[in-house]
PDB file of C-alpha atoms in Angstrom:
ATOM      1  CA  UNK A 223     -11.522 -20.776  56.081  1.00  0.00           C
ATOM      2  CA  UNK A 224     -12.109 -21.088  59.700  1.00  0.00           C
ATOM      3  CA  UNK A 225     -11.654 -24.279  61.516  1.00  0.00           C
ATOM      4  CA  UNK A 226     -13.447 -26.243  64.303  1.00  0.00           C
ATOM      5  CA  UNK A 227     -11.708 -29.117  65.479  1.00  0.00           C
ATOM      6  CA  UNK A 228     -14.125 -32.883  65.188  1.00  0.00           C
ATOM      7  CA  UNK A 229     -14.836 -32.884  69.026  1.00  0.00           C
ATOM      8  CA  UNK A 230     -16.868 -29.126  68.617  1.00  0.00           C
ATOM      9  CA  UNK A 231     -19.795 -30.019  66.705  1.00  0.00           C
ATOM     10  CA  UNK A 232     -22.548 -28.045  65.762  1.00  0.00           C
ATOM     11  CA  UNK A 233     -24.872 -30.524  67.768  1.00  0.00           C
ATOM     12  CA  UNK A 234     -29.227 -29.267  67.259  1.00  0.00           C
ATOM     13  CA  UNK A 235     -29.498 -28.755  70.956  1.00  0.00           C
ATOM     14  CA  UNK A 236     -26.522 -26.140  70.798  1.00  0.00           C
ATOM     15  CA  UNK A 237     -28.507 -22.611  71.706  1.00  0.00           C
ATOM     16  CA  UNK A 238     -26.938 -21.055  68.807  1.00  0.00           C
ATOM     17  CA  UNK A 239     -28.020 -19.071  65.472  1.00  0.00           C
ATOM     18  CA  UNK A 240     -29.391 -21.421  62.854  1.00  0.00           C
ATOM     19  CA  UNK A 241     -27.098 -20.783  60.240  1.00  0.00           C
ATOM     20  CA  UNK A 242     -23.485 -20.592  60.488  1.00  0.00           C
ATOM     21  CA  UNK A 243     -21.108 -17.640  61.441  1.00  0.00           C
ATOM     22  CA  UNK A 244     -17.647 -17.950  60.831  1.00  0.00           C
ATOM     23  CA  UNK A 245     -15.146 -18.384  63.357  1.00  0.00           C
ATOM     24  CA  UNK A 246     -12.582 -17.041  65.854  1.00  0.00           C
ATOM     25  CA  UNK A 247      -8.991 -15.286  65.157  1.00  0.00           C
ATOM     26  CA  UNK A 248      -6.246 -17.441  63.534  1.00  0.00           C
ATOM     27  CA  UNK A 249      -8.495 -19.261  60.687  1.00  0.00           C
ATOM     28  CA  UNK A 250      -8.362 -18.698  57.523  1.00  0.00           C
ATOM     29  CA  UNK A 251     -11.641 -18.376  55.163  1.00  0.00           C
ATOM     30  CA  UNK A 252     -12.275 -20.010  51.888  1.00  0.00           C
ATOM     31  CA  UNK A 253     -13.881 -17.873  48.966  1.00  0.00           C
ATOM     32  CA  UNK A 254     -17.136 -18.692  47.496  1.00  0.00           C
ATOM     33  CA  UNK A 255     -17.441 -21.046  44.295  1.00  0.00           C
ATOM     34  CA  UNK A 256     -20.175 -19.803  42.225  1.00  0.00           C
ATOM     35  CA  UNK A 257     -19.852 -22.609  39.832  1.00  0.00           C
ATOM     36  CA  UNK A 258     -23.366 -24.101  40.549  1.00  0.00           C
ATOM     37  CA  UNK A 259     -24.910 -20.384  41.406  1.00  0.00           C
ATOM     38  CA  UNK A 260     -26.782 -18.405  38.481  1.00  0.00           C
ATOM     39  CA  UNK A 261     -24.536 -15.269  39.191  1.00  0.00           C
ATOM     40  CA  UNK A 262     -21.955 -13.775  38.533  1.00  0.00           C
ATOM     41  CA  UNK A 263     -19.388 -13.962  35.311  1.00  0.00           C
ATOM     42  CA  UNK A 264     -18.133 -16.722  33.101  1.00  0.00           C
ATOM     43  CA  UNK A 265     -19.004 -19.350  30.593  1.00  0.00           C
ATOM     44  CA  UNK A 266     -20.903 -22.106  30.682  1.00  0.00           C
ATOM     45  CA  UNK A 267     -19.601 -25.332  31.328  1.00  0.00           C
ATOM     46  CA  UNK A 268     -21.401 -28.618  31.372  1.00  0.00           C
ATOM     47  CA  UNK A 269     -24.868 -26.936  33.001  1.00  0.00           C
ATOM     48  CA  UNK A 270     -22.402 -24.864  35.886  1.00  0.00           C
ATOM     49  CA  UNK A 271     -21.236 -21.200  35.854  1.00  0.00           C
ATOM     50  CA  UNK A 272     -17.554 -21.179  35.900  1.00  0.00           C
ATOM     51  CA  UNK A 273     -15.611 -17.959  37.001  1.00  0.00           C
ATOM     52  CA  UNK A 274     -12.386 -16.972  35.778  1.00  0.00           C
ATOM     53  CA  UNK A 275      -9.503 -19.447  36.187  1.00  0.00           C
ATOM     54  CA  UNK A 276      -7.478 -17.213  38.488  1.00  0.00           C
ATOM     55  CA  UNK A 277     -10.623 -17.268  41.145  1.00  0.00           C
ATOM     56  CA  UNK A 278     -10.732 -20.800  40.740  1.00  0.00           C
ATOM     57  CA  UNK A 279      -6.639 -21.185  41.094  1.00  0.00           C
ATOM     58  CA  UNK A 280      -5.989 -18.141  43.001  1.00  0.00           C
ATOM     59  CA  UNK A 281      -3.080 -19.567  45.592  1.00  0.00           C
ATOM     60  CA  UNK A 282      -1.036 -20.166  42.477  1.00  0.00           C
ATOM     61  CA  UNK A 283      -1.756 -17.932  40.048  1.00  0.00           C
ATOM     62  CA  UNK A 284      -2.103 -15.145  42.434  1.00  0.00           C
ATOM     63  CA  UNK A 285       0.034 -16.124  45.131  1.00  0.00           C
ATOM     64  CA  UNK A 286       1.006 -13.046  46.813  1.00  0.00           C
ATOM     65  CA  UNK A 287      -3.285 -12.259  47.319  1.00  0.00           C
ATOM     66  CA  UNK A 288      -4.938 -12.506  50.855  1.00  0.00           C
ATOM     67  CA  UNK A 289      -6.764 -15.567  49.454  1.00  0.00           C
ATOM     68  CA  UNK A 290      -3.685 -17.406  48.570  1.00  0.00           C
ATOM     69  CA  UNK A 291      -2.351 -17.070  51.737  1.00  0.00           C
ATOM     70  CA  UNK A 292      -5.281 -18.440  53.751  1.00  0.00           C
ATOM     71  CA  UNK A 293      -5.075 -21.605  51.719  1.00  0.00           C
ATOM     72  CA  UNK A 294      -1.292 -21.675  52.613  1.00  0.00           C
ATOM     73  CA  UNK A 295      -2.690 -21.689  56.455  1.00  0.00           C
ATOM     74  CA  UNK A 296      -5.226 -24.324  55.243  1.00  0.00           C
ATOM     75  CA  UNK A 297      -2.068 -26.470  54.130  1.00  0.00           C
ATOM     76  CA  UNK A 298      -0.409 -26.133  57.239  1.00  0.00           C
ATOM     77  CA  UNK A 299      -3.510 -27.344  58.970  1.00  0.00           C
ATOM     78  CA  UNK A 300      -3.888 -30.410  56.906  1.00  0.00           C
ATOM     79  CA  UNK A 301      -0.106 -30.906  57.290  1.00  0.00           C
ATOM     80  CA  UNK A 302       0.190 -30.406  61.301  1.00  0.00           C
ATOM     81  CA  UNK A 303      -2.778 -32.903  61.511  1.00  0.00           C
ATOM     82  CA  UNK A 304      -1.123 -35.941  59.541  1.00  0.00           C
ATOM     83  CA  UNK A 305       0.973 -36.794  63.249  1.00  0.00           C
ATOM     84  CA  UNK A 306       0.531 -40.507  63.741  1.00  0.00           C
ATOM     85  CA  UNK A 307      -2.235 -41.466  61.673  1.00  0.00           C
ATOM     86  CA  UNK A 308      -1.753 -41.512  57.987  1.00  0.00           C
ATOM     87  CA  UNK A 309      -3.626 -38.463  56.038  1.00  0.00           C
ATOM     88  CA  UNK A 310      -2.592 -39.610  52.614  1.00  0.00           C
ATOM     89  CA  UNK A 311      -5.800 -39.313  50.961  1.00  0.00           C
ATOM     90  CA  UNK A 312      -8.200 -36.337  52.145  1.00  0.00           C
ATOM     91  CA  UNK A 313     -11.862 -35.717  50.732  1.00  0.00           C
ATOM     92  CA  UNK A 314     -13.407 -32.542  50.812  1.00  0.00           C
ATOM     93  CA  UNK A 315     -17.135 -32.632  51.059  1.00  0.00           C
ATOM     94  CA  UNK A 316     -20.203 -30.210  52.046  1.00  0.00           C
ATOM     95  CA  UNK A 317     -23.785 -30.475  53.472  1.00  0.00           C
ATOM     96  CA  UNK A 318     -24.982 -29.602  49.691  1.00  0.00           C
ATOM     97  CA  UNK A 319     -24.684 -28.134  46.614  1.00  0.00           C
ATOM     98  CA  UNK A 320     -22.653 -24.832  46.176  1.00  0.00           C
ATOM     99  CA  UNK A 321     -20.934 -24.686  49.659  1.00  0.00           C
ATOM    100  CA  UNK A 322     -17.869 -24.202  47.696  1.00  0.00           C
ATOM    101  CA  UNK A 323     -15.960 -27.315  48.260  1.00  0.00           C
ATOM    102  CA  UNK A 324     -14.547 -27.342  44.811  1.00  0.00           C
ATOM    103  CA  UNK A 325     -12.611 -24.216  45.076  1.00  0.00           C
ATOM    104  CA  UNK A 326     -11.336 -25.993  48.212  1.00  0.00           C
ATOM    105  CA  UNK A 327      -9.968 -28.675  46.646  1.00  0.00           C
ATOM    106  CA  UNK A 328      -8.603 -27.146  43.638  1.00  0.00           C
ATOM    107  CA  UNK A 329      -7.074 -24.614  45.671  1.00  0.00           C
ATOM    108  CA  UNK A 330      -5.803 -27.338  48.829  1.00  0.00           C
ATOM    109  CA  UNK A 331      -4.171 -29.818  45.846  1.00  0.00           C
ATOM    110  CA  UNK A 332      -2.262 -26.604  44.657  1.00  0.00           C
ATOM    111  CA  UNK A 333      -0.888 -25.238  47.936  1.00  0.00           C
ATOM    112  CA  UNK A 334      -0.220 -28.926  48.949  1.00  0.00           C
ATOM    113  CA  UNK A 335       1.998 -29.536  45.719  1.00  0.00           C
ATOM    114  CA  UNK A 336       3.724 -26.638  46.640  1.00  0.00           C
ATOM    115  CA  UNK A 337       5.373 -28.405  49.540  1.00  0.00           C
ATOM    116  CA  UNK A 338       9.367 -29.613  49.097  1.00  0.00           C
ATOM    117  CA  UNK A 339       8.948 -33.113  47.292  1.00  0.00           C
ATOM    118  CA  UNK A 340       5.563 -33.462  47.676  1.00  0.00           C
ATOM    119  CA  UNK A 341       3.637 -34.925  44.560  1.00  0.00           C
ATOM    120  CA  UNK A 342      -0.223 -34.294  44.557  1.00  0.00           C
ATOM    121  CA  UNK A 343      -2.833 -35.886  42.907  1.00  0.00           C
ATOM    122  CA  UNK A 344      -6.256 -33.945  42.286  1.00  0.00           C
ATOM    123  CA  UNK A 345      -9.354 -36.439  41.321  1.00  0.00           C
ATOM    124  CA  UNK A 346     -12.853 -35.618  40.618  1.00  0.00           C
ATOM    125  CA  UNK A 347     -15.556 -38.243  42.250  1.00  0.00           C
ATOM    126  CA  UNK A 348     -18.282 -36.316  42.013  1.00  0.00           C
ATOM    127  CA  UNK A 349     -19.524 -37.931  39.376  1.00  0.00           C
ATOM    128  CA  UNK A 350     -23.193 -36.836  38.843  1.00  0.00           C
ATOM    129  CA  UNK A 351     -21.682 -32.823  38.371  1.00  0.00           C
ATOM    130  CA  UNK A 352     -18.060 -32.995  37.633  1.00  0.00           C
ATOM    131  CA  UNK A 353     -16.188 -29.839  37.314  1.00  0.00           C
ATOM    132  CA  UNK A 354     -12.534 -29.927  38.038  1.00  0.00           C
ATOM    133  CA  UNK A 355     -11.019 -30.594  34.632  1.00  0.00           C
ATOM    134  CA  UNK A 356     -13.374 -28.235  33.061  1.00  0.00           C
ATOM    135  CA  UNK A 357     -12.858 -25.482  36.025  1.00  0.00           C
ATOM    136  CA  UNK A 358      -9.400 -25.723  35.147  1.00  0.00           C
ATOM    137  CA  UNK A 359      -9.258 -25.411  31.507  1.00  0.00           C
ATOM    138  CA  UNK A 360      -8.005 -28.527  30.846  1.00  0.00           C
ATOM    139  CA  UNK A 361     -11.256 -30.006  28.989  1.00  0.00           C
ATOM    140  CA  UNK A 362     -15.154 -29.919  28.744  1.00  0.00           C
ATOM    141  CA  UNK A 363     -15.611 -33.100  31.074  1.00  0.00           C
ATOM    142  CA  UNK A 364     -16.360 -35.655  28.263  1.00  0.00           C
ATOM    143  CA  UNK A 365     -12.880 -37.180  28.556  1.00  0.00           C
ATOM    144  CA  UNK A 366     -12.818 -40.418  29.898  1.00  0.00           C
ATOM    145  CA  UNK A 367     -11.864 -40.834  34.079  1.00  0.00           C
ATOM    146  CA  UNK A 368     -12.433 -42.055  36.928  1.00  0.00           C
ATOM    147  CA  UNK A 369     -16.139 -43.582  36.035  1.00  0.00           C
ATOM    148  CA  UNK A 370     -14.669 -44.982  33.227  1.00  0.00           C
ATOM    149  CA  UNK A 371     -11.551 -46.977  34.876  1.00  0.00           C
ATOM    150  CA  UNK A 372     -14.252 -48.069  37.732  1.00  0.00           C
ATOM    151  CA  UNK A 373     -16.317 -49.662  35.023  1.00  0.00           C
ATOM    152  CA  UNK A 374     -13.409 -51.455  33.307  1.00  0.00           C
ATOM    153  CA  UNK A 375     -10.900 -53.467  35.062  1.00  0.00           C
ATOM    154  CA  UNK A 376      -8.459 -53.456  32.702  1.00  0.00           C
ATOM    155  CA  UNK A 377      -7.638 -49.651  32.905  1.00  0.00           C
ATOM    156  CA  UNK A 378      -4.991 -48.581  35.252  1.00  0.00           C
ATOM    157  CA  UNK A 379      -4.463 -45.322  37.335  1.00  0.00           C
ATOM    158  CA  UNK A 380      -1.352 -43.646  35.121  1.00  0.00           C
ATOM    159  CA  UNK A 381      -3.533 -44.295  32.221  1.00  0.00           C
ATOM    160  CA  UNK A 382      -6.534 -42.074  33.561  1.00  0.00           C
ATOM    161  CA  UNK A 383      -4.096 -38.758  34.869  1.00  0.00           C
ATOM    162  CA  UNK A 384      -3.833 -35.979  33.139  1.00  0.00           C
ATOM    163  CA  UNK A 385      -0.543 -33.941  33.316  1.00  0.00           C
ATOM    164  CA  UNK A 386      -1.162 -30.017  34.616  1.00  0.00           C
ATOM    165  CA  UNK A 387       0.701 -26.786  34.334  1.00  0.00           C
ATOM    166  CA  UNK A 388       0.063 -26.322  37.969  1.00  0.00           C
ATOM    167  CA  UNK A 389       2.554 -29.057  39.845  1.00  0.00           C
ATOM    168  CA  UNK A 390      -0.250 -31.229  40.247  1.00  0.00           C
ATOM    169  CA  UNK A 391      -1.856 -34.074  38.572  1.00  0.00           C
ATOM    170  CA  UNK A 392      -5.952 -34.740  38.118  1.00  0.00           C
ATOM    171  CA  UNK A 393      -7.980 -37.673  37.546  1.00  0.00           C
ATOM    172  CA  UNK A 394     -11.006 -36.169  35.714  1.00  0.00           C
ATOM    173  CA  UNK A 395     -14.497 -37.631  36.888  1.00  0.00           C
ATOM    174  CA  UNK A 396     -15.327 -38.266  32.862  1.00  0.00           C
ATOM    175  CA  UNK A 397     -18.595 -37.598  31.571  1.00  0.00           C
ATOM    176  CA  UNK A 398     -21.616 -37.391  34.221  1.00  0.00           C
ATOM    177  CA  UNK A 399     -22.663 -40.642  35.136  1.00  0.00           C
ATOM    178  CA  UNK A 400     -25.903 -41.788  35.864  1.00  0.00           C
ATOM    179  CA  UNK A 401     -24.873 -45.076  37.635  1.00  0.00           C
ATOM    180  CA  UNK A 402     -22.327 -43.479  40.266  1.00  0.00           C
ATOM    181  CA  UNK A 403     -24.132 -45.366  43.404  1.00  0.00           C
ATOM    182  CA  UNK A 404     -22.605 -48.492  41.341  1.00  0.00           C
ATOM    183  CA  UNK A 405     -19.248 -47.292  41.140  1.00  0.00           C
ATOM    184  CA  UNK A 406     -18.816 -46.326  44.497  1.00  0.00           C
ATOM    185  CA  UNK A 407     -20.255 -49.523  45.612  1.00  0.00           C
ATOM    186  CA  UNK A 408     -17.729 -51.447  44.323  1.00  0.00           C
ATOM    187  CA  UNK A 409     -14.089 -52.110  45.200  1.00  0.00           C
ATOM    188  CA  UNK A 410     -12.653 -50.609  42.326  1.00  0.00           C
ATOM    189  CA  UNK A 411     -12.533 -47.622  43.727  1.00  0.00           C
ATOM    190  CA  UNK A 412     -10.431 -48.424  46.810  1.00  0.00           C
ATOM    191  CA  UNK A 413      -8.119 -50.615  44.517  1.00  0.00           C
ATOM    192  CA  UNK A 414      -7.428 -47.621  42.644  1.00  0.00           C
ATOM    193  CA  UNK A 415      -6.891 -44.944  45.481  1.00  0.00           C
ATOM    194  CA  UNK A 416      -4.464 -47.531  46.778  1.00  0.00           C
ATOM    195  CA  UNK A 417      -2.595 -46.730  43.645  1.00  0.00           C
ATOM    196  CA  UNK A 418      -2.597 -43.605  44.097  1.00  0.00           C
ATOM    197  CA  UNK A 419      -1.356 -43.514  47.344  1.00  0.00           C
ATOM    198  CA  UNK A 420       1.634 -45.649  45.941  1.00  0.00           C
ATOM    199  CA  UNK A 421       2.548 -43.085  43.668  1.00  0.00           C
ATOM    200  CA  UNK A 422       1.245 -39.208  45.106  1.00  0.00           C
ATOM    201  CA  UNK A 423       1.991 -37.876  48.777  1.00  0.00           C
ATOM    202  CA  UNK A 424      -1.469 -36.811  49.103  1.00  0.00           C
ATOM    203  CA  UNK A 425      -4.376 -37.320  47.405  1.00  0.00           C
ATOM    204  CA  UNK A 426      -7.338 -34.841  47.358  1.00  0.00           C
ATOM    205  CA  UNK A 427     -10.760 -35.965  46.558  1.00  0.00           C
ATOM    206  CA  UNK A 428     -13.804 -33.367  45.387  1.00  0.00           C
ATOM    207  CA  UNK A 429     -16.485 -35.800  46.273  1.00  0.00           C
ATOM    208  CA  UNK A 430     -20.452 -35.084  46.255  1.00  0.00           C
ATOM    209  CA  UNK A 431     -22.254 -33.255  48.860  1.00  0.00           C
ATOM    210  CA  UNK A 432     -22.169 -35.475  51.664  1.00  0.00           C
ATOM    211  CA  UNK A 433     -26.325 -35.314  52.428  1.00  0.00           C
ATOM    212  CA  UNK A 434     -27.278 -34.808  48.679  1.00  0.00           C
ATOM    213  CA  UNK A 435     -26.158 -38.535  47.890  1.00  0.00           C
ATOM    214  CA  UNK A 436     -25.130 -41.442  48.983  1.00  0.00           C
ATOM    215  CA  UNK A 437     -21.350 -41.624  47.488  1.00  0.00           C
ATOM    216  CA  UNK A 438     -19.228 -39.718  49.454  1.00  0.00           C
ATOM    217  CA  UNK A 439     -20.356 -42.239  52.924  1.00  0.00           C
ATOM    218  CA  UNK A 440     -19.330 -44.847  50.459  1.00  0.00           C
ATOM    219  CA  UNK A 441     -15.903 -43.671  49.787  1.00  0.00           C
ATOM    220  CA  UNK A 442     -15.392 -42.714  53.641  1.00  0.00           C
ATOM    221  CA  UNK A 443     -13.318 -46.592  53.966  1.00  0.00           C
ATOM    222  CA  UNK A 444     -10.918 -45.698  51.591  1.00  0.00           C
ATOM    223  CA  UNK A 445     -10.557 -41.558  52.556  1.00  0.00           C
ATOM    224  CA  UNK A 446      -8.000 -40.947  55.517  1.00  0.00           C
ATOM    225  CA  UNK A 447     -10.014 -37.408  56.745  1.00  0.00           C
ATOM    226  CA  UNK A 448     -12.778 -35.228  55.302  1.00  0.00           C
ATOM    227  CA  UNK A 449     -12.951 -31.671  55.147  1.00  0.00           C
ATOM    228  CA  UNK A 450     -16.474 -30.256  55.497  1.00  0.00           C
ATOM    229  CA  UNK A 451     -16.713 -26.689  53.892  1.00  0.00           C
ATOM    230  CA  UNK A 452     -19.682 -25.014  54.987  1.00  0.00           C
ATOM    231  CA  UNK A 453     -20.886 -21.569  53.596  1.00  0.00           C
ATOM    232  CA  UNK A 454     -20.833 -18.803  56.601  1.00  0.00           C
ATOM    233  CA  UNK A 455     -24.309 -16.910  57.165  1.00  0.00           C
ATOM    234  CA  UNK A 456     -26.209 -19.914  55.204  1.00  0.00           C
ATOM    235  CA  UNK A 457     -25.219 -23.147  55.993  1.00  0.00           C
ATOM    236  CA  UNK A 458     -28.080 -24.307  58.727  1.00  0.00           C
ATOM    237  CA  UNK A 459     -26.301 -25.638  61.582  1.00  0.00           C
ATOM    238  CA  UNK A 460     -28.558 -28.681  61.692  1.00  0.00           C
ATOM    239  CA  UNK A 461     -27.274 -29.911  57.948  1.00  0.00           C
ATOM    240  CA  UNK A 462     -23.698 -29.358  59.476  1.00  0.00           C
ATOM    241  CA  UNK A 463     -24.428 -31.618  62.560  1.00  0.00           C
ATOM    242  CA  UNK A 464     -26.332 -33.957  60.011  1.00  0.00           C
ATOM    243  CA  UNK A 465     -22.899 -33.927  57.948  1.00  0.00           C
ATOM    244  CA  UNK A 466     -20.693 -34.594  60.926  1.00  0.00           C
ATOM    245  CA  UNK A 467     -23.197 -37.264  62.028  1.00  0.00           C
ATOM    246  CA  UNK A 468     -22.589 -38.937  58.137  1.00  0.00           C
ATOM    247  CA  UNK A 469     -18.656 -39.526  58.804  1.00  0.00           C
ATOM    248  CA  UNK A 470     -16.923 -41.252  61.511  1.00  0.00           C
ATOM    249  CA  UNK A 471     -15.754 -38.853  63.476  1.00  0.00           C
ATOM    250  CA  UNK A 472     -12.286 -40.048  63.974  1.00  0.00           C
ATOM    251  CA  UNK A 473     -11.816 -39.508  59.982  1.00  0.00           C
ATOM    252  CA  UNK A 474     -13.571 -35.353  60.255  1.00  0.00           C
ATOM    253  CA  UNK A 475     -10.468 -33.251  60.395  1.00  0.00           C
ATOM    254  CA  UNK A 476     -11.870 -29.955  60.929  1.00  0.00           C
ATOM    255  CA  UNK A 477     -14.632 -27.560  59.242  1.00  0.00           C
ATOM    256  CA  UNK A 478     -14.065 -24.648  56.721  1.00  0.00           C
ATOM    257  CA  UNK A 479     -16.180 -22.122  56.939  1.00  0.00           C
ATOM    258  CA  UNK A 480     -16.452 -20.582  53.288  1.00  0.00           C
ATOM    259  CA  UNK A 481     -17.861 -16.889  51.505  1.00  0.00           C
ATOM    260  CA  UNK A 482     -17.859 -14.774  54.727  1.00  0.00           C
ATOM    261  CA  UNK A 483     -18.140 -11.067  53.041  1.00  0.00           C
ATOM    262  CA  UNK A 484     -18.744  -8.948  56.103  1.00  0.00           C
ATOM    263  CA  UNK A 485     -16.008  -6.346  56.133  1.00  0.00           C
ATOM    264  CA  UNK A 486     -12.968  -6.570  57.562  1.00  0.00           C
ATOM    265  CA  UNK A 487     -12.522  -5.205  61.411  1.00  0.00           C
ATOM    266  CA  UNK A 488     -10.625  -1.875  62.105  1.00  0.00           C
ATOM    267  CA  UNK A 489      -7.523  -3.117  63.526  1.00  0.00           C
ATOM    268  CA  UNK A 490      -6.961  -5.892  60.598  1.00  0.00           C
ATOM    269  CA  UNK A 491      -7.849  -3.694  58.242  1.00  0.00           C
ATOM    270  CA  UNK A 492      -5.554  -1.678  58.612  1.00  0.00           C
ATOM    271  CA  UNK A 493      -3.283  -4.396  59.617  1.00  0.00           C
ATOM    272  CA  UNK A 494      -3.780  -5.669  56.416  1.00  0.00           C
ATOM    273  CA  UNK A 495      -3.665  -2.627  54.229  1.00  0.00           C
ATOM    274  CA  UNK A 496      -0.098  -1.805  55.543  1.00  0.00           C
ATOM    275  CA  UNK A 497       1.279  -5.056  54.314  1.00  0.00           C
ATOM    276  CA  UNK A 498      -1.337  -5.620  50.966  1.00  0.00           C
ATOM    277  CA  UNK A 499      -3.239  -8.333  52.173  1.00  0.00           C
ATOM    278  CA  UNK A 500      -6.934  -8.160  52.160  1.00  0.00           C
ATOM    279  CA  UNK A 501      -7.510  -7.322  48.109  1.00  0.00           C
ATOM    280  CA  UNK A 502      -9.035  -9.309  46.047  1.00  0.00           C
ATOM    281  CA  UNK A 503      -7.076 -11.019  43.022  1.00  0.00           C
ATOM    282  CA  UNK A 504      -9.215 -10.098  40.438  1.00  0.00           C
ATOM    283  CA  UNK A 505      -9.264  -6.212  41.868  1.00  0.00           C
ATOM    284  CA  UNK A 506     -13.083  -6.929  42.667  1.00  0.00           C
ATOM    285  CA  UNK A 507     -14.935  -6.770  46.285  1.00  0.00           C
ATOM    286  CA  UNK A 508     -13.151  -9.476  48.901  1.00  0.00           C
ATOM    287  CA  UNK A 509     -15.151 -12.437  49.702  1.00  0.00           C
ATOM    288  CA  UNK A 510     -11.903 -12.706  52.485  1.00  0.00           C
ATOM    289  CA  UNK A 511     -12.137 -11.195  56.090  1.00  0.00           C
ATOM    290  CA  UNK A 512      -9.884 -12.055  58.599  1.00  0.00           C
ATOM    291  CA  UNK A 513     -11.622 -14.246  61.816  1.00  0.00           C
ATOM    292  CA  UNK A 514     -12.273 -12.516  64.691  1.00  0.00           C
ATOM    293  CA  UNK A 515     -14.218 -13.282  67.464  1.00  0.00           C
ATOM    294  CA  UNK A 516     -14.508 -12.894  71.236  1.00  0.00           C
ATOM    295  CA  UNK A 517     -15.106 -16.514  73.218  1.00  0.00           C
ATOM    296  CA  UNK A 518     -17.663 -14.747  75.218  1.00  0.00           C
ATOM    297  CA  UNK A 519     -19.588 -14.926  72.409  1.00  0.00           C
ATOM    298  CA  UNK A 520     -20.489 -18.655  72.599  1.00  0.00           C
ATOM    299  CA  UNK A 521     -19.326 -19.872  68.953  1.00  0.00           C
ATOM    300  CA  UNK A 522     -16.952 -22.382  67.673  1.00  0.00           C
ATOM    301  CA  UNK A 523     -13.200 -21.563  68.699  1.00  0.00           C
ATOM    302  CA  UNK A 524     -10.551 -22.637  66.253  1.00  0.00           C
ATOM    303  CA  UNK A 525      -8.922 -26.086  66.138  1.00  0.00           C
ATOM    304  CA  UNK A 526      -5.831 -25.075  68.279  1.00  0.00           C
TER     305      UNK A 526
END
């Protein structure tokens, strides 16, 4: 994960590569979720590829791996930037499809919940290609959720959450629903997020891709800050400005930049070797590499 702060935006006049690089010393990076890709390992799921839980949970059920830790540096991000402003209930979006914003939010709710006190609440709004419940093991998506208390007044939030072994609680998205411009449209949504924010410290929303549809600029009244993950060496900068240019900026928190697999530098390598960082948790390659770059270079400089 590498951040950029919401003044430094990828702007089309910027003379910079077309697709993104990730960025500077002191981020973190974000592996890649495969779950809408054609490779790679795993069953089948509702249409989507799903890898192994502990790639798709990695910062708790591998918490001593390089990955976990640069969601714990994600958390501390998210937590530093609450300040005066309330950050209650954060969305994490992408320009499209298979950016890996999923893995993201999975992997944010956990770290989050790992905080003293802190109770978490994990819901699924994309609706059209829900994946959370079923990424985690927990079902095959047909349960009802969060389309199906939208649609029916008389259903309440506690009724809808399902309980997890992970120390932190999901809304599902239910089954896929056609009619998810209606939901969103509506202010059943909000009424139940306010819920939610009664009960949970912090609420993390997987929404759509923010260009693909129109939900996730729907939900932005009711979201406190978005998290826009982009995927590093393919994510064209112009979709990223088109993104930012999608959300108010004073709700973008910052920018992760996901499934850089260039290796790791000399010095951190070896850095990391000394103290086992840098492996993978599933003994595999390392979609992880530790930021570096020179400001010389022109690029996006972490949110400091």
């Amino acid at each position: 994960m590498a951040w950029l702060p919401p003044w430094r935006q990828a702007g089309p006049d910027m003379s910079m590569p077309t697709t993104l690089d990730p960025a500077p010393m002191g981020a973190a990076r974000a592996p890649e979720d495969s779950r809408r890709s054609n490779g790679g390992t795993g069953t089948t799921v509702g249409g989507a590829v799903s890898r192994d839980l502990d790639e798709h949970l990695v910062s708790l059920l591998n918490p001593q791996s390089f990955e976990a830790d640069q969601y714990r540096i994600l958390r501390h991000f998210v937590d530093q930037a609450k300040g005066a402003v309330p950050r209650q209930v954060l969305a994490v979006t992408s320009p499209t499809a298979g950016d890996g914003k999923t893995t993201t939010a999975v992997n944010l709710a956990a770290t989050l919940s790992q905080l003293p006190g802190a109770r978490v609440l994990l819901m699924d709004t994309d609706l059209r290609r829900p994946f959370v419940a079923a990424g985690l093991g927990l079902e095959d998506g047909s349960a009802p959720g969060l389309a199906t208390m939208a649609l029916d007044p008389d259903l309440e939030l506690d009724q809808m959450v399902r309980r997890t072994p992970y120390n932190f609680d999901i809304v599902p998205a239910g089954p896929a629903a056609p009619n998810a411009y209606r939901v969103f449209d509506s202010p059943r949504v909000g009424e139940l997020l306010e819920q939610a924010r009664r009960t949970y410290d912090y609420v993390v929303l997987d929404t759509p891709p923010v260009l693909l549809v129109p939900d996730c600029r729907l939900m932005s009244q009711w979201v406190d800050g978005f998290l826009i993950v982009v995927a590093a060496h393919r994510t064209p900068r112009k979709l990223l400005a088109e993104s930012l240019g999608a959300i108010h900026q004073d709700k973008v928190l910052g920018i992760v930049f996901n499934a850089d697999d260039r290796p790791l530098s000399g010095y951190f390598t070896r850095y990391q070797g000394y103290y086992g960082y840098g492996q993978p948790a599933n003994g595999g390659r390392s979609w992880w590499r530790f930021p570096w770059r020179r400001a010389a270079q022109g690029r996006f400089r972490p949110w400091r």
